[in-house]
mmCIF file of C-alpha atoms and ligand atoms in Angstrom:
data_model
loop_
_atom_site.group_PDB
_atom_site.id
_atom_site.type_symbol
_atom_site.label_atom_id
_atom_site.label_comp_id
_atom_site.label_asym_id
_atom_site.label_seq_id
_atom_site.Cartn_x
_atom_site.Cartn_y
_atom_site.Cartn_z
ATOM 1 C CA MET A 1 7.050 16.946 17.653
ATOM 2 C CA ARG A 2 6.352 13.535 18.912
ATOM 3 C CA GLU A 3 9.115 11.220 20.031
ATOM 4 C CA LEU A 4 8.221 7.583 19.954
ATOM 5 C CA ARG A 5 10.287 5.009 21.983
ATOM 6 C CA GLY A 6 9.621 1.293 22.665
ATOM 7 C CA ALA A 7 9.095 0.368 26.172
ATOM 8 C CA PHE A 8 10.411 -2.857 27.896
ATOM 9 C CA THR A 9 7.583 -3.838 30.113
ATOM 10 C CA SER A 10 6.136 -6.806 28.230
ATOM 11 C CA ARG A 11 3.426 -8.411 30.455
ATOM 12 C CA GLY A 12 0.787 -9.809 28.148
ATOM 13 C CA ARG A 13 2.973 -9.862 25.140
ATOM 14 C CA ARG A 14 3.898 -13.072 23.337
ATOM 15 C CA PHE A 15 7.318 -13.933 21.924
ATOM 16 C CA ALA A 16 8.869 -16.766 19.966
ATOM 17 C CA VAL A 17 12.549 -17.676 19.913
ATOM 18 C CA ALA A 18 13.918 -19.474 16.846
ATOM 19 C CA ALA A 19 17.324 -21.120 17.776
ATOM 20 C CA SER A 20 19.814 -23.096 15.876
ATOM 21 C CA ARG A 21 21.158 -26.498 17.218
ATOM 22 C CA PHE A 22 24.471 -25.839 15.326
ATOM 23 C CA ASN A 23 26.910 -24.621 18.050
ATOM 24 C CA GLU A 24 24.360 -25.396 20.550
ATOM 25 C CA LEU A 25 26.953 -24.997 23.365
ATOM 26 C CA VAL A 26 26.821 -21.323 22.471
ATOM 27 C CA VAL A 27 23.269 -21.015 21.253
ATOM 28 C CA GLY A 28 21.919 -22.670 24.447
ATOM 29 C CA LYS A 29 23.446 -19.876 26.477
ATOM 30 C CA LEU A 30 21.966 -17.220 24.153
ATOM 31 C CA VAL A 31 18.487 -18.899 24.595
ATOM 32 C CA GLU A 32 19.022 -18.845 28.379
ATOM 33 C CA GLY A 33 19.864 -15.175 28.133
ATOM 34 C CA ALA A 34 16.860 -14.291 26.000
ATOM 35 C CA VAL A 35 14.303 -16.281 28.087
ATOM 36 C CA ALA A 36 15.677 -14.778 31.304
ATOM 37 C CA CYS A 37 15.300 -11.340 29.811
ATOM 38 C CA LEU A 38 11.722 -11.864 28.773
ATOM 39 C CA ARG A 39 10.789 -13.391 32.025
ATOM 40 C CA ALA A 40 12.449 -10.507 33.882
ATOM 41 C CA HIS A 41 10.292 -8.139 31.871
ATOM 42 C CA GLY A 42 6.986 -9.852 32.752
ATOM 43 C CA VAL A 43 6.449 -12.342 29.899
ATOM 44 C CA ALA A 44 4.459 -15.293 31.159
ATOM 45 C CA GLU A 45 5.702 -18.875 30.551
ATOM 46 C CA ASP A 46 2.627 -19.521 28.315
ATOM 47 C CA ASP A 47 3.508 -16.539 26.114
ATOM 48 C CA LEU A 48 6.953 -17.682 25.232
ATOM 49 C CA ASP A 49 7.791 -20.532 22.777
ATOM 50 C CA VAL A 50 11.236 -21.764 21.652
ATOM 51 C CA ALA A 51 11.663 -23.486 18.311
ATOM 52 C CA TRP A 52 14.866 -25.302 17.535
ATOM 53 C CA VAL A 53 16.175 -25.581 13.797
ATOM 54 C CA PRO A 54 19.307 -27.350 12.535
ATOM 55 C CA GLY A 55 21.510 -24.293 11.748
ATOM 56 C CA ALA A 56 21.463 -20.570 11.191
ATOM 57 C CA PHE A 57 20.717 -21.086 7.550
ATOM 58 C CA GLU A 58 17.202 -22.481 8.633
ATOM 59 C CA LEU A 59 16.386 -19.545 10.921
ATOM 60 C CA PRO A 60 14.658 -17.408 8.330
ATOM 61 C CA LEU A 61 11.980 -19.966 7.266
ATOM 62 C CA ALA A 62 11.262 -20.794 10.868
ATOM 63 C CA ALA A 63 11.118 -17.079 11.863
ATOM 64 C CA ARG A 64 8.851 -16.245 8.967
ATOM 65 C CA THR A 65 6.557 -19.051 9.785
ATOM 66 C CA LEU A 66 6.311 -18.167 13.345
ATOM 67 C CA ALA A 67 5.807 -14.495 12.641
ATOM 68 C CA ALA A 68 3.127 -15.231 10.040
ATOM 69 C CA THR A 69 0.930 -17.043 12.425
ATOM 70 C CA GLY A 70 -0.017 -13.777 14.135
ATOM 71 C CA THR A 71 0.546 -15.266 17.452
ATOM 72 C CA TYR A 72 3.697 -13.389 18.428
ATOM 73 C CA ASP A 73 4.492 -9.785 19.080
ATOM 74 C CA ALA A 74 8.056 -10.440 18.001
ATOM 75 C CA VAL A 75 10.410 -13.279 16.970
ATOM 76 C CA VAL A 76 14.024 -13.639 18.291
ATOM 77 C CA CYS A 77 16.431 -15.510 16.047
ATOM 78 C CA LEU A 78 19.504 -16.909 17.930
ATOM 79 C CA GLY A 79 22.430 -18.690 16.372
ATOM 80 C CA ALA A 80 26.215 -18.783 16.218
ATOM 81 C CA VAL A 81 28.169 -18.964 12.970
ATOM 82 C CA ILE A 82 31.901 -19.384 13.684
ATOM 83 C CA ARG A 83 34.347 -18.848 10.883
ATOM 84 C CA GLY A 84 36.959 -21.198 12.091
ATOM 85 C CA GLU A 85 34.636 -24.203 11.569
ATOM 86 C CA THR A 86 33.316 -23.541 8.031
ATOM 87 C CA ALA A 87 34.420 -22.652 4.563
ATOM 88 C CA HIS A 88 30.819 -21.458 3.890
ATOM 89 C CA PHE A 89 30.691 -19.043 6.861
ATOM 90 C CA ASP A 90 29.889 -16.137 4.561
ATOM 91 C CA TYR A 91 27.011 -17.927 2.857
ATOM 92 C CA VAL A 92 25.456 -19.170 6.203
ATOM 93 C CA ALA A 93 25.853 -15.881 8.044
ATOM 94 C CA GLY A 94 24.834 -13.770 5.002
ATOM 95 C CA GLN A 95 21.820 -15.792 4.045
ATOM 96 C CA ALA A 96 20.665 -15.822 7.725
ATOM 97 C CA ALA A 97 20.939 -12.016 7.938
ATOM 98 C CA VAL A 98 19.082 -11.433 4.711
ATOM 99 C CA GLY A 99 16.467 -13.966 5.377
ATOM 100 C CA ILE A 100 15.778 -12.680 8.905
ATOM 101 C CA ARG A 101 15.327 -9.200 7.590
ATOM 102 C CA GLU A 102 13.105 -10.395 4.839
ATOM 103 C CA ALA A 103 10.929 -12.282 7.403
ATOM 104 C CA ALA A 104 10.395 -9.118 9.282
ATOM 105 C CA GLU A 105 9.512 -7.123 6.190
ATOM 106 C CA ALA A 106 7.190 -9.777 4.738
ATOM 107 C CA THR A 107 5.207 -10.189 7.972
ATOM 108 C CA GLY A 108 5.341 -6.796 9.597
ATOM 109 C CA VAL A 109 6.332 -8.524 12.779
ATOM 110 C CA PRO A 110 9.722 -7.659 14.372
ATOM 111 C CA VAL A 111 12.280 -10.482 13.716
ATOM 112 C CA ILE A 112 15.429 -9.783 15.657
ATOM 113 C CA PHE A 113 18.910 -10.814 14.467
ATOM 114 C CA GLY A 114 20.592 -12.448 17.383
ATOM 115 C CA VAL A 115 23.091 -14.471 15.431
ATOM 116 C CA LEU A 116 26.726 -14.315 16.577
ATOM 117 C CA THR A 117 29.247 -14.160 13.701
ATOM 118 C CA THR A 118 32.658 -14.643 15.078
ATOM 119 C CA GLU A 119 36.152 -15.886 14.128
ATOM 120 C CA THR A 120 36.432 -18.404 17.042
ATOM 121 C CA LEU A 121 34.406 -20.336 19.567
ATOM 122 C CA GLU A 122 35.996 -18.343 22.347
ATOM 123 C CA GLN A 123 34.746 -15.122 20.928
ATOM 124 C CA ALA A 124 31.316 -16.624 20.558
ATOM 125 C CA LEU A 125 31.292 -17.793 24.204
ATOM 126 C CA ASP A 126 32.447 -14.382 25.269
ATOM 127 C CA ARG A 127 29.220 -13.017 23.899
ATOM 128 C CA ALA A 128 26.940 -15.719 25.169
ATOM 129 C CA GLY A 129 27.090 -15.024 28.935
ATOM 130 C CA GLY A 130 30.935 -14.342 29.026
ATOM 131 C CA LYS A 131 32.913 -11.176 29.242
ATOM 132 C CA HIS A 132 31.088 -9.332 26.523
ATOM 133 C CA GLY A 133 27.665 -10.033 27.974
ATOM 134 C CA ASN A 134 24.847 -12.150 26.599
ATOM 135 C CA LYS A 135 23.694 -11.217 23.138
ATOM 136 C CA GLY A 136 20.548 -13.288 23.658
ATOM 137 C CA TRP A 137 19.458 -10.958 26.383
ATOM 138 C CA ASP A 138 20.245 -8.113 24.112
ATOM 139 C CA ALA A 139 18.175 -9.563 21.318
ATOM 140 C CA ALA A 140 15.286 -10.036 23.685
ATOM 141 C CA MET A 141 15.526 -6.424 24.658
ATOM 142 C CA ALA A 142 15.441 -5.360 20.983
ATOM 143 C CA ALA A 143 12.387 -7.633 20.466
ATOM 144 C CA MET A 144 10.507 -5.988 23.307
ATOM 145 C CA GLU A 145 11.468 -2.526 22.177
ATOM 146 C CA MET A 146 10.318 -3.112 18.623
ATOM 147 C CA ALA A 147 7.002 -4.730 19.770
ATOM 148 C CA SER A 148 6.258 -1.660 21.755
ATOM 149 C CA LEU A 149 7.409 0.804 19.141
ATOM 150 C CA LEU A 150 5.431 -0.846 16.316
ATOM 151 C CA GLU A 151 2.199 -0.733 18.500
ATOM 152 C CA GLN A 152 2.688 3.133 18.635
ATOM 153 C CA LEU A 153 3.391 3.636 14.866
ATOM 154 C CA PRO A 154 0.416 4.237 12.428
ATOM 155 C CA LYS A 155 -0.936 0.893 11.420
ATOM 156 C CA ASP A 156 -0.781 1.568 7.718
ATOM 157 C CA ALA A 157 2.734 2.735 7.716
ATOM 158 C CA GLY A 158 4.695 -0.442 7.442
ATOM 159 C CA PRO A 159 5.476 -3.287 5.009
ATOM 160 C CA GLY A 160 3.897 -6.588 5.158
ATOM 161 C CA GLU A 161 0.548 -7.327 7.017
ATOM 162 C CA ARG A 162 0.405 -6.712 10.582
ATOM 163 C CA PRO A 163 -1.645 -9.471 12.187
HETATM 164 N N1 INI B 1 25.180 -23.377 10.910
HETATM 165 C C1 INI B 1 25.311 -22.558 12.016
HETATM 166 O O1 INI B 1 24.347 -22.187 12.600
HETATM 167 N N2 INI B 1 26.632 -22.098 12.404
HETATM 168 C C2 INI B 1 27.711 -22.467 11.689
HETATM 169 O O2 INI B 1 28.917 -22.132 12.194
HETATM 170 C C3 INI B 1 27.610 -23.416 10.635
HETATM 171 N N3 INI B 1 28.763 -23.855 10.012
HETATM 172 O O3 INI B 1 29.833 -23.748 10.456
HETATM 173 O O4 INI B 1 28.638 -24.420 8.928
HETATM 174 C C4 INI B 1 26.221 -23.804 10.260
HETATM 175 N N4 INI B 1 26.079 -24.649 9.145
HETATM 176 C C5 INI B 1 24.908 -25.387 8.982
HETATM 177 C C6 INI B 1 23.797 -24.432 8.198
HETATM 178 O O5 INI B 1 23.256 -23.481 9.064
HETATM 179 C C7 INI B 1 22.632 -25.371 7.797
HETATM 180 O O6 INI B 1 22.022 -25.891 8.831
HETATM 181 C C8 INI B 1 23.019 -26.504 6.842
HETATM 182 O O7 INI B 1 23.836 -26.076 5.798
HETATM 183 C C9 INI B 1 21.857 -27.197 6.182
HETATM 184 O O8 INI B 1 21.017 -26.432 5.466
#
């Protein structure tokens, strides 16, 4: 039996973060967490790009475009959809989730779902460097783990086209 696990040392790897400006008070903290995590694990400044989109609904297209360049080992999507602020919470959150999964499947590049979906702004802040940690950091960890794991998997096993 072989057991395969992704590693978190990421020196030499390249990552993109797609972040939404909507609820930027929250998302800015998620970005800080993700960037701090990637730097702490050896990712160089030149190997890290952050692209801002208007809202979480736009994350899938940006993520798919970034992933399809073949430049990045993984793409981290960061956003915050807060139910209290919108009647179309379910559409925005649902479409972001589906689109982010599809971006990964279409490209074969890990695209990580780091979108908070909460009832209130307070709950979102709790998860963006507050009492429940920073989900941006967690999303970056998932990106590194998946980049490493995919490198170990047979190259013809996955969907999409690996760059
Ligand atoms: N976008 C978010 O990222 N979070 C939200 O909570 C949100 N609300 O509340 O509506 C939101 N809406 C904007 C949406 O993502 C698109 O940018 C917009 O509909 C244009 O396509």
